[in-house]
PDB file of C-alpha atoms and ligand atoms in Angstrom:
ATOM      1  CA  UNK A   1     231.705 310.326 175.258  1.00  0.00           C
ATOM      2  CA  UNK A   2     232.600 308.354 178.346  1.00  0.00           C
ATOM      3  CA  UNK A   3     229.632 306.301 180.191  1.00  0.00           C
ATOM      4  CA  UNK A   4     229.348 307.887 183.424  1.00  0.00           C
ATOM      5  CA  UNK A   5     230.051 305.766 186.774  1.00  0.00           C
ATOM      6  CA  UNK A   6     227.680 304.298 189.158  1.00  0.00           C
ATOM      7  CA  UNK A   7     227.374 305.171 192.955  1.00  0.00           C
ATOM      8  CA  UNK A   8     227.060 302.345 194.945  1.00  0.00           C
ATOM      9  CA  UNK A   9     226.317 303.589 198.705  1.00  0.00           C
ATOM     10  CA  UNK A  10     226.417 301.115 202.371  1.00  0.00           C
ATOM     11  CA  UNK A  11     225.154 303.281 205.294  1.00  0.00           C
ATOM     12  CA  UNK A  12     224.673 301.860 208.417  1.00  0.00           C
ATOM     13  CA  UNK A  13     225.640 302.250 212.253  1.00  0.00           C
ATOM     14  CA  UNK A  14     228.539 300.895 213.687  1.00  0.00           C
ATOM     15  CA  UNK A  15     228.745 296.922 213.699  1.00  0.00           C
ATOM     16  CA  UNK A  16     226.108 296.817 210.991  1.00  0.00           C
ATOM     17  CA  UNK A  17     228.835 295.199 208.412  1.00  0.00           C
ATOM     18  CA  UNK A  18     229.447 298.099 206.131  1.00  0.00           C
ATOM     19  CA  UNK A  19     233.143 297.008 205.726  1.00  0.00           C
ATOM     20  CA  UNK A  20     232.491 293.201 205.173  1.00  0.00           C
ATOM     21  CA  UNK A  21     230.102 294.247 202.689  1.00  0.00           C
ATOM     22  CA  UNK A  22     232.299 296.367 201.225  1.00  0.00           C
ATOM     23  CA  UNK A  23     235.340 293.877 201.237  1.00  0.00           C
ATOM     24  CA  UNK A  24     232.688 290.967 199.501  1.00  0.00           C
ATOM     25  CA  UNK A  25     232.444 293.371 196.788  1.00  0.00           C
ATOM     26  CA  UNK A  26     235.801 294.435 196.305  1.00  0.00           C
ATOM     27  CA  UNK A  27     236.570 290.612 196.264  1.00  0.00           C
ATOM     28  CA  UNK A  28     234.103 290.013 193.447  1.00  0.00           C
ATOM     29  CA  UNK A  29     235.525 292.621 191.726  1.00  0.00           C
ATOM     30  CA  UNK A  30     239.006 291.398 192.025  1.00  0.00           C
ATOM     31  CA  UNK A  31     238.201 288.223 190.614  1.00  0.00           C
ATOM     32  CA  UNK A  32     236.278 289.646 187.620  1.00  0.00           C
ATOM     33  CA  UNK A  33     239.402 291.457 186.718  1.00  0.00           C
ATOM     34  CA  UNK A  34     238.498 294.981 187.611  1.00  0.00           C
ATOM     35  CA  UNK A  35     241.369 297.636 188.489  1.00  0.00           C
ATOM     36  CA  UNK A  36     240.232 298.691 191.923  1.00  0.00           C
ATOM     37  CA  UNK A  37     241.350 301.491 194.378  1.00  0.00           C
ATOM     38  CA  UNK A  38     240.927 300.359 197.843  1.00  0.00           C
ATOM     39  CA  UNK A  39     240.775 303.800 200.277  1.00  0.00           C
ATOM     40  CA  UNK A  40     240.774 303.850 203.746  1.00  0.00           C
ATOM     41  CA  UNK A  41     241.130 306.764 206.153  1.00  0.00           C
ATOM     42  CA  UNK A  42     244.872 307.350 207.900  1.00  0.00           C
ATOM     43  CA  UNK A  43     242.533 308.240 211.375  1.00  0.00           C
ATOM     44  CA  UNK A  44     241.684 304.990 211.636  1.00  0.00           C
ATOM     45  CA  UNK A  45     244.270 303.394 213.647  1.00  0.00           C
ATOM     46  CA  UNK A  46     242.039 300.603 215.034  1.00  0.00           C
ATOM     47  CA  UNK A  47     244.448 298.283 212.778  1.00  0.00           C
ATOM     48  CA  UNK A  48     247.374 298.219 210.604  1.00  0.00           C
ATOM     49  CA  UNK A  49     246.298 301.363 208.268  1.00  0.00           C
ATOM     50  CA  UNK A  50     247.044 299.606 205.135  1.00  0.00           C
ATOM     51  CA  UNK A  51     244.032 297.016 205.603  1.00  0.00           C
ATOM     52  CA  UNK A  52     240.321 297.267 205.975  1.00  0.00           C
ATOM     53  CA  UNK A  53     239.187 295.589 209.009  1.00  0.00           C
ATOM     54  CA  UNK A  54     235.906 294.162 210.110  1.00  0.00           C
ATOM     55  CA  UNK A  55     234.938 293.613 213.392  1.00  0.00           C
ATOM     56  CA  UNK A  56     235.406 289.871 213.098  1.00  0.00           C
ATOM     57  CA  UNK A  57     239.018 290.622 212.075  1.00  0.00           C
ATOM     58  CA  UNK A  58     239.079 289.841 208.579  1.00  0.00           C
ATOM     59  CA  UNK A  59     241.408 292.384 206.300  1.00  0.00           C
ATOM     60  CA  UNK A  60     241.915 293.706 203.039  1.00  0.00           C
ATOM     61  CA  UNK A  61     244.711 295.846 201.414  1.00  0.00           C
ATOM     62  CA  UNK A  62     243.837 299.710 201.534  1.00  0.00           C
ATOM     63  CA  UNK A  63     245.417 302.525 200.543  1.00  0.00           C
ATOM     64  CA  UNK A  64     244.933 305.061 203.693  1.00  0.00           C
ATOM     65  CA  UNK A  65     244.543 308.833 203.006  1.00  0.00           C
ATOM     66  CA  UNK A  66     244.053 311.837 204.760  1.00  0.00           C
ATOM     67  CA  UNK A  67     241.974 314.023 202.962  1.00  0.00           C
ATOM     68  CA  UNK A  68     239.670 314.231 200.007  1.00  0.00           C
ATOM     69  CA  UNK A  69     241.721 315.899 197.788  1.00  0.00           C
ATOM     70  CA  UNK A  70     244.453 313.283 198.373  1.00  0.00           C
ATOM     71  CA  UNK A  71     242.042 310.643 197.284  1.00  0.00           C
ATOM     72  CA  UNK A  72     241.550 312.682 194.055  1.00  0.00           C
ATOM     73  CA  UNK A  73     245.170 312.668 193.705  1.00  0.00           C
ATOM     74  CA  UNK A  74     245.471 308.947 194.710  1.00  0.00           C
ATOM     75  CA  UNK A  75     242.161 307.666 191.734  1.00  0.00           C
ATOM     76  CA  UNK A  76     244.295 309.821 189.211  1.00  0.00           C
ATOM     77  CA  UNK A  77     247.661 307.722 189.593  1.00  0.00           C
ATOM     78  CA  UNK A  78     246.217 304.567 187.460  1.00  0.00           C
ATOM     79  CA  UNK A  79     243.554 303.415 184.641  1.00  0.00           C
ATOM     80  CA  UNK A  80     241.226 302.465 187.843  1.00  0.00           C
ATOM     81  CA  UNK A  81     238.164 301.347 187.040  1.00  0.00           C
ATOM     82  CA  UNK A  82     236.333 301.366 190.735  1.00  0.00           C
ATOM     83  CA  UNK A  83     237.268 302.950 193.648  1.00  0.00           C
ATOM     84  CA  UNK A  84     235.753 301.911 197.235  1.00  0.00           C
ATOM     85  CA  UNK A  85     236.055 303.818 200.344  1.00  0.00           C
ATOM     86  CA  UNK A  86     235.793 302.699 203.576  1.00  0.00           C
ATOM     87  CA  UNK A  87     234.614 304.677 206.839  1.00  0.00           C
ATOM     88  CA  UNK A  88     233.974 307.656 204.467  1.00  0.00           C
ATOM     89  CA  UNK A  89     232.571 310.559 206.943  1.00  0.00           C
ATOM     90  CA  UNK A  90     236.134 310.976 207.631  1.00  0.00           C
ATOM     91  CA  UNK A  91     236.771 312.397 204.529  1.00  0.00           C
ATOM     92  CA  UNK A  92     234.116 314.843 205.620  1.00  0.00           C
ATOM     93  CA  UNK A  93     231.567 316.428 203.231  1.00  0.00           C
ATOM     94  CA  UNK A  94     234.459 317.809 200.849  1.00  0.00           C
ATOM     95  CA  UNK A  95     234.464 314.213 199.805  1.00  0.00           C
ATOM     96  CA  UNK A  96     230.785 314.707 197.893  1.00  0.00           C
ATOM     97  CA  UNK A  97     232.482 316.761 194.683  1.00  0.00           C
ATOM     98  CA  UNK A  98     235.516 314.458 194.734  1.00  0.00           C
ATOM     99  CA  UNK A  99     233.080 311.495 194.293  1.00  0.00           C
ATOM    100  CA  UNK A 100     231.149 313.405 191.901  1.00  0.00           C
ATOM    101  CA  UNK A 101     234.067 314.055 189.649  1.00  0.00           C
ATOM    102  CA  UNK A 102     235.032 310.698 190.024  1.00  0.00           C
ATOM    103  CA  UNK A 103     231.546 309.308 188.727  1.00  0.00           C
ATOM    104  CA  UNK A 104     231.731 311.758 185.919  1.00  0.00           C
ATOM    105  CA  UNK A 105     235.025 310.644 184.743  1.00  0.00           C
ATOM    106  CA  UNK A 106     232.891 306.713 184.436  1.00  0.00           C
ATOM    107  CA  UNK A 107     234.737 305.303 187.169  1.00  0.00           C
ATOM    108  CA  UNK A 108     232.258 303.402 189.448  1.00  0.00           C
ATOM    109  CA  UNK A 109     232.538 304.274 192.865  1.00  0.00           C
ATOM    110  CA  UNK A 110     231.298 302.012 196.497  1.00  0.00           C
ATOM    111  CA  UNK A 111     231.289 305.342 199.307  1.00  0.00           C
ATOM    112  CA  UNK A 112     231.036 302.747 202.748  1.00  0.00           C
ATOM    113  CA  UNK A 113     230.527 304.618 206.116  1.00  0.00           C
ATOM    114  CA  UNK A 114     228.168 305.468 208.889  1.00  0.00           C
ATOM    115  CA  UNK A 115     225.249 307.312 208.521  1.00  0.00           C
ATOM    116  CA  UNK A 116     224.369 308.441 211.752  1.00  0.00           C
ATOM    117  CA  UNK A 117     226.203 309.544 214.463  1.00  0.00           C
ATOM    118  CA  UNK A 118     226.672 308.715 218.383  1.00  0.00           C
ATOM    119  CA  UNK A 119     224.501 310.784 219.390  1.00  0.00           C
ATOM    120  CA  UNK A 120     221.953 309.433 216.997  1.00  0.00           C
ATOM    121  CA  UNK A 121     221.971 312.571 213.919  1.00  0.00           C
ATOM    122  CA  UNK A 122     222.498 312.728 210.359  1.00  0.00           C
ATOM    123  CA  UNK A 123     226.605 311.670 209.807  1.00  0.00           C
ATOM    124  CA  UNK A 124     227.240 313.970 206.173  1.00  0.00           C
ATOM    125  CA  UNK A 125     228.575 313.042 203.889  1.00  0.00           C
ATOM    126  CA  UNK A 126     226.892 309.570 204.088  1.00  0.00           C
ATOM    127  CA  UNK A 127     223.153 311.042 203.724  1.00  0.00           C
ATOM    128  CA  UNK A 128     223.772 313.355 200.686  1.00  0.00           C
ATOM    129  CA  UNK A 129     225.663 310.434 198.722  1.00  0.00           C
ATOM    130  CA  UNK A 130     222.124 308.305 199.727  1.00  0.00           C
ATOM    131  CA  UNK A 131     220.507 310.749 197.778  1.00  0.00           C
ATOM    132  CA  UNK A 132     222.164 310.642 194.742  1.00  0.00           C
ATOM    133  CA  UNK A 133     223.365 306.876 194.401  1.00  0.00           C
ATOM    134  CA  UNK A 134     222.248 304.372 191.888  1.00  0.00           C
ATOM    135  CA  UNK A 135     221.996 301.746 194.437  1.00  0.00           C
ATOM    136  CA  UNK A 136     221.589 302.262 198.154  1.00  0.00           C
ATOM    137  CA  UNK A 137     222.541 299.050 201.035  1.00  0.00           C
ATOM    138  CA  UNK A 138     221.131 300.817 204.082  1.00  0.00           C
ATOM    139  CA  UNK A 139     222.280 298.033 207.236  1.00  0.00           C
ATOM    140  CA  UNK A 140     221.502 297.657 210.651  1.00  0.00           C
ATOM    141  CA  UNK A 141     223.439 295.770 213.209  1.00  0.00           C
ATOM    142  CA  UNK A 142     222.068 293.755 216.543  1.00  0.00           C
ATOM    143  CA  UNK A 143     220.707 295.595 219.519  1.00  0.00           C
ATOM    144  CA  UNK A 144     222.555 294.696 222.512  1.00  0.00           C
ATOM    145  CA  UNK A 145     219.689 294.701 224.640  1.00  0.00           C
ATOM    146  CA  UNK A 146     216.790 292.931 222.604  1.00  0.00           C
ATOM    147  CA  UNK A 147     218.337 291.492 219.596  1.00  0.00           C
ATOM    148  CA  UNK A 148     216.373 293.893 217.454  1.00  0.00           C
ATOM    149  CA  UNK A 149     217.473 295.922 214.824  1.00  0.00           C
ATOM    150  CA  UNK A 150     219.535 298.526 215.656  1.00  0.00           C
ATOM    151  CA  UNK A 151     219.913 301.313 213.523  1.00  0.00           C
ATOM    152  CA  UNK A 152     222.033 303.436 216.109  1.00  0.00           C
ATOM    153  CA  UNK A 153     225.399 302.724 217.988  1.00  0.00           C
ATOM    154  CA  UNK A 154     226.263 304.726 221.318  1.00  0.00           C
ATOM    155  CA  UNK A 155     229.200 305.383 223.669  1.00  0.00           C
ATOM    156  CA  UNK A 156     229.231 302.085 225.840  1.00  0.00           C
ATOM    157  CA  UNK A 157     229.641 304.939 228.775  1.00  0.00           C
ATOM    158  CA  UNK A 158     226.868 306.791 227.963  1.00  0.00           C
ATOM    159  CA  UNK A 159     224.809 303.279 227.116  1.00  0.00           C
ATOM    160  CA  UNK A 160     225.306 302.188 230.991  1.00  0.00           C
ATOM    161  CA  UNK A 161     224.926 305.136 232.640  1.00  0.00           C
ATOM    162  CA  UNK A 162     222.154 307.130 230.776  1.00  0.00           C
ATOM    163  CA  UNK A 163     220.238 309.040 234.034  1.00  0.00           C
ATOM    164  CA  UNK A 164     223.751 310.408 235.313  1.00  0.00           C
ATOM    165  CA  UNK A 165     223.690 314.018 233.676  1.00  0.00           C
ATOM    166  CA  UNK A 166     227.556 313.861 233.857  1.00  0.00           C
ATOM    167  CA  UNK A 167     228.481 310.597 232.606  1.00  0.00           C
ATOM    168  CA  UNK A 168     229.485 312.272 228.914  1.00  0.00           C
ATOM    169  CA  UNK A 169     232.088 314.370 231.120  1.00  0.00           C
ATOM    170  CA  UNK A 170     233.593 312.038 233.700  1.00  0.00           C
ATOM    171  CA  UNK A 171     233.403 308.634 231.546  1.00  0.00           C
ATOM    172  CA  UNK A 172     235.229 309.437 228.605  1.00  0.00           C
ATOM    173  CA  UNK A 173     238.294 310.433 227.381  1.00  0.00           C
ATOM    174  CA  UNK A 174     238.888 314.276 226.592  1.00  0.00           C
ATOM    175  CA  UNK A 175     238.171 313.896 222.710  1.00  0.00           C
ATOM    176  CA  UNK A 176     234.844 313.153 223.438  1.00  0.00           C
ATOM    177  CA  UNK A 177     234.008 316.563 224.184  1.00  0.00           C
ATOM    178  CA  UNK A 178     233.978 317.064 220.314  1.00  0.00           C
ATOM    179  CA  UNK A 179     230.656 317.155 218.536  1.00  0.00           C
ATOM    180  CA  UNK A 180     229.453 314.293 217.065  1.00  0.00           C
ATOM    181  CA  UNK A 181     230.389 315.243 213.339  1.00  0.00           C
ATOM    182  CA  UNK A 182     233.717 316.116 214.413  1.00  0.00           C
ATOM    183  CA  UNK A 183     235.957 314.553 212.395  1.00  0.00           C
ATOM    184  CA  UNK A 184     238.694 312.954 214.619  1.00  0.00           C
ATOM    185  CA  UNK A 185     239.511 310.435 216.537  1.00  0.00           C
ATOM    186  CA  UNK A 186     236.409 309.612 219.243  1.00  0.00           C
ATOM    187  CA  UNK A 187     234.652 307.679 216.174  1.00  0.00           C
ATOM    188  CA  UNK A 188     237.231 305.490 215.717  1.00  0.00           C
ATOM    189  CA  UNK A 189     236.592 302.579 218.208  1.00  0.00           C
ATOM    190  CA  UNK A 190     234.905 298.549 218.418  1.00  0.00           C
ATOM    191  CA  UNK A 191     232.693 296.601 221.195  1.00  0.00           C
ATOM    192  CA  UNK A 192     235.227 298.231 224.132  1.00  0.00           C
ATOM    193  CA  UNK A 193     233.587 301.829 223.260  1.00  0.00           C
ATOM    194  CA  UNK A 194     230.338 301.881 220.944  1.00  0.00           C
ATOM    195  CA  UNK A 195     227.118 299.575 221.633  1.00  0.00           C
ATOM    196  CA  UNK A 196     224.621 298.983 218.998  1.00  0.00           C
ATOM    197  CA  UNK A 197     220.962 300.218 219.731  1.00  0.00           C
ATOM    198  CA  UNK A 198     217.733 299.991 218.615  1.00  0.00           C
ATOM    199  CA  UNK A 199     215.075 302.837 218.769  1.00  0.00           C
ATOM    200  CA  UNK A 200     213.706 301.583 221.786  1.00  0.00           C
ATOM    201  CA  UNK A 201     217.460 301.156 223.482  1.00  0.00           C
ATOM    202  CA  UNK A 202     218.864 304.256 221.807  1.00  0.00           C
ATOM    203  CA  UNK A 203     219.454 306.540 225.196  1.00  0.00           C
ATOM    204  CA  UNK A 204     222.337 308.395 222.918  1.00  0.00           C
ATOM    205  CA  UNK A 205     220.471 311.635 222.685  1.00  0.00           C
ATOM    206  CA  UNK A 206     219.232 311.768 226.161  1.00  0.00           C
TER     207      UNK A 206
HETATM  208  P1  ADP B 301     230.920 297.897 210.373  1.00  0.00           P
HETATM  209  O1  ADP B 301     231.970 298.126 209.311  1.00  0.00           O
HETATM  210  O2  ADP B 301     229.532 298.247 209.920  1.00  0.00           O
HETATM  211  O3  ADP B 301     231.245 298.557 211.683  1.00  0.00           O
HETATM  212  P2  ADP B 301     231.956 295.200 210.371  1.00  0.00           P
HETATM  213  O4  ADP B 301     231.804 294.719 208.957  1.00  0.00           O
HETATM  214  O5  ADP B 301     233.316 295.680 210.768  1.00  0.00           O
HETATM  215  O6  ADP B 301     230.856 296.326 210.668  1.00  0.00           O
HETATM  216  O7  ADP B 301     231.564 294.061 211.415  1.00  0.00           O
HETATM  217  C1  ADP B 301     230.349 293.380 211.386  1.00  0.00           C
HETATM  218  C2  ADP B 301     230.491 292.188 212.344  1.00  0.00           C
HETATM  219  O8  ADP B 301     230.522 292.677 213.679  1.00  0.00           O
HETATM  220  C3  ADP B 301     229.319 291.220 212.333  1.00  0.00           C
HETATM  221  O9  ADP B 301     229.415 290.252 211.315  1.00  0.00           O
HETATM  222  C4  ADP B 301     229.473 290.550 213.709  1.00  0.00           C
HETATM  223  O10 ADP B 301     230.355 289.446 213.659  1.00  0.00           O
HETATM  224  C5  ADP B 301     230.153 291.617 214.559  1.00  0.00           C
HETATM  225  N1  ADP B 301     229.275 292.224 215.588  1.00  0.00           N
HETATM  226  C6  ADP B 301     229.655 292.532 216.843  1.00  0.00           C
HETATM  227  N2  ADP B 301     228.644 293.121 217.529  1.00  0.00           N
HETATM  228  C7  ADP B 301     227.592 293.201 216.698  1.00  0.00           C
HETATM  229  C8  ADP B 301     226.252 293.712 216.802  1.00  0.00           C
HETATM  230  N3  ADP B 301     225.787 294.274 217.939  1.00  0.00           N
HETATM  231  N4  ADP B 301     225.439 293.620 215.733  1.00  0.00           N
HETATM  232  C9  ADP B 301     225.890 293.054 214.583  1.00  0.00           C
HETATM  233  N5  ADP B 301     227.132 292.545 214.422  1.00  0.00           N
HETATM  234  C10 ADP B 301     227.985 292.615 215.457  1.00  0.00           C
HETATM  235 MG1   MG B 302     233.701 299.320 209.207  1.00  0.00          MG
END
Protein backbone atom coordinates (compact mmCIF):
# COMPACT_ATOMS: atom_id res chain seq x y z
CA UNK A 1 0.00 0.00 0.00
CA UNK A 2 0.96 3.53 -0.90
CA UNK A 3 2.39 5.91 2.05
CA UNK A 4 -0.09 8.52 2.35
CA UNK A 5 0.94 12.35 1.64
CA UNK A 6 1.65 15.07 4.00
CA UNK A 7 -0.31 18.43 4.31
CA UNK A 8 1.79 21.17 4.61
CA UNK A 9 -0.51 24.39 5.37
CA UNK A 10 0.76 28.63 5.25
CA UNK A 11 -2.17 30.78 6.53
CA UNK A 12 -1.73 34.18 7.01
CA UNK A 13 -3.25 37.73 6.05
CA UNK A 14 -2.40 39.50 3.14
CA UNK A 15 1.38 40.69 2.91
CA UNK A 16 2.31 38.14 5.54
CA UNK A 17 4.60 36.16 2.80
CA UNK A 18 2.51 33.11 2.21
CA UNK A 19 3.65 33.05 -1.49
CA UNK A 20 7.45 33.65 -0.87
CA UNK A 21 7.20 30.97 1.53
CA UNK A 22 5.60 28.94 -0.66
CA UNK A 23 7.96 29.69 -3.72
CA UNK A 24 11.27 28.90 -1.08
CA UNK A 25 9.78 25.60 -0.83
CA UNK A 26 8.89 24.82 -4.18
CA UNK A 27 12.55 25.91 -4.97
CA UNK A 28 13.97 23.40 -2.51
CA UNK A 29 11.98 20.98 -3.92
CA UNK A 30 13.04 21.63 -7.40
CA UNK A 31 16.50 21.23 -6.62
CA UNK A 32 16.04 17.95 -4.69
CA UNK A 33 14.56 16.54 -7.80
CA UNK A 34 10.93 16.35 -6.88
CA UNK A 35 8.12 16.40 -9.73
CA UNK A 36 6.10 19.36 -8.58
CA UNK A 37 2.69 20.87 -9.68
CA UNK A 38 2.74 24.52 -9.26
CA UNK A 39 -1.27 25.82 -9.09
CA UNK A 40 -2.35 29.12 -9.09
CA UNK A 41 -5.84 30.55 -9.42
CA UNK A 42 -6.95 32.04 -13.16
CA UNK A 43 -8.82 35.09 -10.81
CA UNK A 44 -5.78 36.31 -9.98
CA UNK A 45 -4.88 38.70 -12.58
CA UNK A 46 -2.61 40.86 -10.36
CA UNK A 47 0.26 39.39 -12.79
CA UNK A 48 0.95 37.33 -15.71
CA UNK A 49 -1.35 34.17 -14.62
CA UNK A 50 1.26 31.70 -15.38
CA UNK A 51 3.61 32.92 -12.38
CA UNK A 52 3.28 33.20 -8.67
CA UNK A 53 3.99 36.60 -7.55
CA UNK A 54 5.04 38.08 -4.27
CA UNK A 55 4.60 41.38 -3.30
CA UNK A 56 8.25 42.21 -3.80
CA UNK A 57 7.82 41.00 -7.40
CA UNK A 58 9.60 37.90 -7.47
CA UNK A 59 7.84 34.96 -9.79
CA UNK A 60 7.54 31.46 -10.29
CA UNK A 61 5.97 29.26 -13.07
CA UNK A 62 2.25 28.23 -12.18
CA UNK A 63 -0.16 26.45 -13.74
CA UNK A 64 -3.51 28.70 -13.24
CA UNK A 65 -6.90 26.92 -12.82
CA UNK A 66 -10.29 27.71 -12.31
CA UNK A 67 -11.83 25.34 -10.22
CA UNK A 68 -11.14 22.46 -7.92
CA UNK A 69 -12.08 19.84 -9.96
CA UNK A 70 -9.78 21.18 -12.71
CA UNK A 71 -6.92 20.92 -10.32
CA UNK A 72 -7.90 17.24 -9.81
CA UNK A 73 -7.81 16.90 -13.43
CA UNK A 74 -4.55 18.97 -13.76
CA UNK A 75 -2.42 16.51 -10.46
CA UNK A 76 -3.74 13.46 -12.58
CA UNK A 77 -1.88 14.44 -15.96
CA UNK A 78 1.78 13.35 -14.54
CA UNK A 79 3.73 11.00 -11.88
CA UNK A 80 3.70 14.34 -9.56
CA UNK A 81 5.03 13.91 -6.50
CA UNK A 82 3.92 17.44 -4.67
CA UNK A 83 1.54 19.75 -5.59
CA UNK A 84 1.47 23.48 -4.08
CA UNK A 85 -1.27 25.88 -4.37
CA UNK A 86 -1.16 29.30 -4.11
CA UNK A 87 -4.02 31.83 -2.92
CA UNK A 88 -6.15 28.68 -2.26
CA UNK A 89 -9.65 30.18 -0.84
CA UNK A 90 -10.28 30.71 -4.40
CA UNK A 91 -10.71 27.33 -5.03
CA UNK A 92 -13.36 27.64 -2.36
CA UNK A 93 -14.14 24.89 0.20
CA UNK A 94 -14.77 22.21 -2.69
CA UNK A 95 -11.03 22.28 -2.71
CA UNK A 96 -10.91 20.31 0.97
CA UNK A 97 -11.93 16.63 -0.72
CA UNK A 98 -9.76 17.36 -3.77
CA UNK A 99 -6.79 17.82 -1.35
CA UNK A 100 -7.89 14.97 0.59
CA UNK A 101 -7.85 12.63 -2.33
CA UNK A 102 -4.77 13.98 -3.31
CA UNK A 103 -3.03 13.16 0.16
CA UNK A 104 -4.54 9.75 -0.01
CA UNK A 105 -3.15 8.96 -3.31
CA UNK A 106 0.71 9.84 -1.20
CA UNK A 107 1.23 12.86 -3.05
CA UNK A 108 2.39 15.61 -0.58
CA UNK A 109 0.54 18.61 -0.86
CA UNK A 110 1.62 22.75 0.37
CA UNK A 111 -2.39 24.44 0.41
CA UNK A 112 -0.93 28.50 0.65
CA UNK A 113 -3.72 31.16 1.17
CA UNK A 114 -5.34 33.56 3.53
CA UNK A 115 -6.97 32.66 6.47
CA UNK A 116 -9.01 35.41 7.35
CA UNK A 117 -10.88 37.67 5.53
CA UNK A 118 -11.26 41.66 5.06
CA UNK A 119 -13.52 42.01 7.24
CA UNK A 120 -11.50 40.13 9.78
CA UNK A 121 -13.58 36.25 9.78
CA UNK A 122 -12.67 32.81 9.25
CA UNK A 123 -11.53 32.59 5.14
CA UNK A 124 -12.65 28.44 4.51
CA UNK A 125 -11.09 26.53 3.17
CA UNK A 126 -7.82 27.76 4.83
CA UNK A 127 -9.10 26.97 8.58
CA UNK A 128 -10.40 23.39 7.97
CA UNK A 129 -7.04 22.38 6.06
CA UNK A 130 -5.29 23.97 9.59
CA UNK A 131 -7.03 21.39 11.22
CA UNK A 132 -6.04 18.52 9.56
CA UNK A 133 -2.35 19.31 8.34
CA UNK A 134 0.80 17.66 9.43
CA UNK A 135 2.55 20.87 9.67
CA UNK A 136 0.95 24.27 10.09
CA UNK A 137 3.16 27.97 9.12
CA UNK A 138 0.57 30.36 10.54
CA UNK A 139 2.29 34.20 9.38
CA UNK A 140 1.63 37.57 10.15
CA UNK A 141 2.66 40.57 8.21
CA UNK A 142 3.60 44.35 9.57
CA UNK A 143 0.97 46.65 10.94
CA UNK A 144 0.93 49.77 9.09
CA UNK A 145 0.31 51.81 11.96
CA UNK A 146 2.62 50.39 14.85
CA UNK A 147 4.88 47.95 13.29
CA UNK A 148 3.24 45.19 15.27
CA UNK A 149 2.07 42.07 14.18
CA UNK A 150 -0.67 42.09 12.13
CA UNK A 151 -2.70 39.23 11.77
CA UNK A 152 -5.51 41.06 9.66
CA UNK A 153 -5.41 43.06 6.29
CA UNK A 154 -8.32 45.65 5.45
CA UNK A 155 -9.66 47.69 2.51
CA UNK A 156 -7.16 50.75 2.46
CA UNK A 157 -10.76 52.70 2.08
CA UNK A 158 -12.27 51.38 4.86
CA UNK A 159 -8.65 51.62 6.90
CA UNK A 160 -8.76 55.64 6.40
CA UNK A 161 -12.07 56.34 6.80
CA UNK A 162 -13.40 53.97 9.58
CA UNK A 163 -16.18 56.51 11.51
CA UNK A 164 -17.89 57.32 8.00
CA UNK A 165 -20.85 54.69 8.09
CA UNK A 166 -20.77 54.90 4.22
CA UNK A 167 -17.29 54.68 3.27
CA UNK A 168 -17.80 50.65 2.28
CA UNK A 169 -20.47 52.13 -0.31
CA UNK A 170 -19.03 55.29 -1.83
CA UNK A 171 -15.13 54.24 -1.66
CA UNK A 172 -15.04 51.19 -3.48
CA UNK A 173 -15.64 49.73 -6.54
CA UNK A 174 -19.08 47.83 -7.12
CA UNK A 175 -17.56 44.24 -6.40
CA UNK A 176 -17.05 45.16 -3.08
CA UNK A 177 -20.52 44.86 -2.22
CA UNK A 178 -19.85 41.01 -2.19
CA UNK A 179 -19.38 39.29 1.13
CA UNK A 180 -16.21 38.74 2.31
CA UNK A 181 -16.01 34.90 1.38
CA UNK A 182 -17.18 35.66 -1.94
CA UNK A 183 -15.11 34.20 -4.20
CA UNK A 184 -14.26 36.79 -6.94
CA UNK A 185 -12.43 39.37 -7.77
CA UNK A 186 -12.43 42.20 -4.67
CA UNK A 187 -9.66 39.85 -2.93
CA UNK A 188 -7.45 40.06 -5.52
CA UNK A 189 -5.41 43.31 -4.90
CA UNK A 190 -1.61 44.71 -3.24
CA UNK A 191 -0.56 47.94 -1.03
CA UNK A 192 -3.01 50.26 -3.56
CA UNK A 193 -6.17 48.36 -1.89
CA UNK A 194 -5.51 46.13 1.35
CA UNK A 195 -3.50 47.48 4.56
CA UNK A 196 -2.13 45.14 7.05
CA UNK A 197 -3.51 45.48 10.72
CA UNK A 198 -2.94 44.48 13.94
CA UNK A 199 -5.69 43.79 16.62
CA UNK A 200 -5.38 47.04 17.98
CA UNK A 201 -5.50 48.78 14.23
CA UNK A 202 -7.97 46.26 12.84
CA UNK A 203 -11.16 48.82 12.27
CA UNK A 204 -12.27 46.09 9.40
CA UNK A 205 -15.28 44.90 11.28
CA UNK A 206 -16.44 48.18 12.52
P1 LIG B 1 1.43 37.22 0.74
O1 LIG B 1 1.52 36.14 -0.31
O2 LIG B 1 1.24 36.69 2.13
O3 LIG B 1 0.41 38.28 0.42
P2 LIG B 1 4.00 38.02 -0.31
O4 LIG B 1 4.88 36.82 -0.17
O5 LIG B 1 3.41 38.26 -1.67
O6 LIG B 1 2.84 37.97 0.79
O7 LIG B 1 4.78 39.36 0.07
C1 LIG B 1 5.44 39.53 1.28
C2 LIG B 1 6.30 40.80 1.13
O8 LIG B 1 5.43 41.93 1.11
C3 LIG B 1 7.23 41.08 2.30
O9 LIG B 1 8.46 40.40 2.20
C4 LIG B 1 7.46 42.59 2.14
O10 LIG B 1 8.52 42.87 1.25
C5 LIG B 1 6.18 43.09 1.47
N1 LIG B 1 5.31 43.89 2.35
C6 LIG B 1 4.64 45.00 1.97
N2 LIG B 1 3.88 45.48 2.99
C7 LIG B 1 4.05 44.66 4.04
C8 LIG B 1 3.54 44.61 5.39
N3 LIG B 1 2.67 45.53 5.85
N4 LIG B 1 3.95 43.62 6.20
C9 LIG B 1 4.83 42.69 5.74
N5 LIG B 1 5.36 42.68 4.50
C10 LIG B 1 4.98 43.65 3.64
MG1 LIG C 1 0.40 35.68 -2.04
Amino acid sequence: MTDTGRLTVIAGPMFSGKSEELMRRVRRATIAGIDVLVVSHSLDTRSDISTITSHTGVNIPAVPLGDAASLAEAARQKDYELIAIDEAQFFGPELVPVVEDLLIRGLDVIVEGLCVTFDGQPFEPLPSFMAVAEDVLRLTAVCTVCGKDAVFHQRLEQAENPNRPDAAQTAQPPEATLAATEIDASHIGGLDTYVARCRQHFTGAE
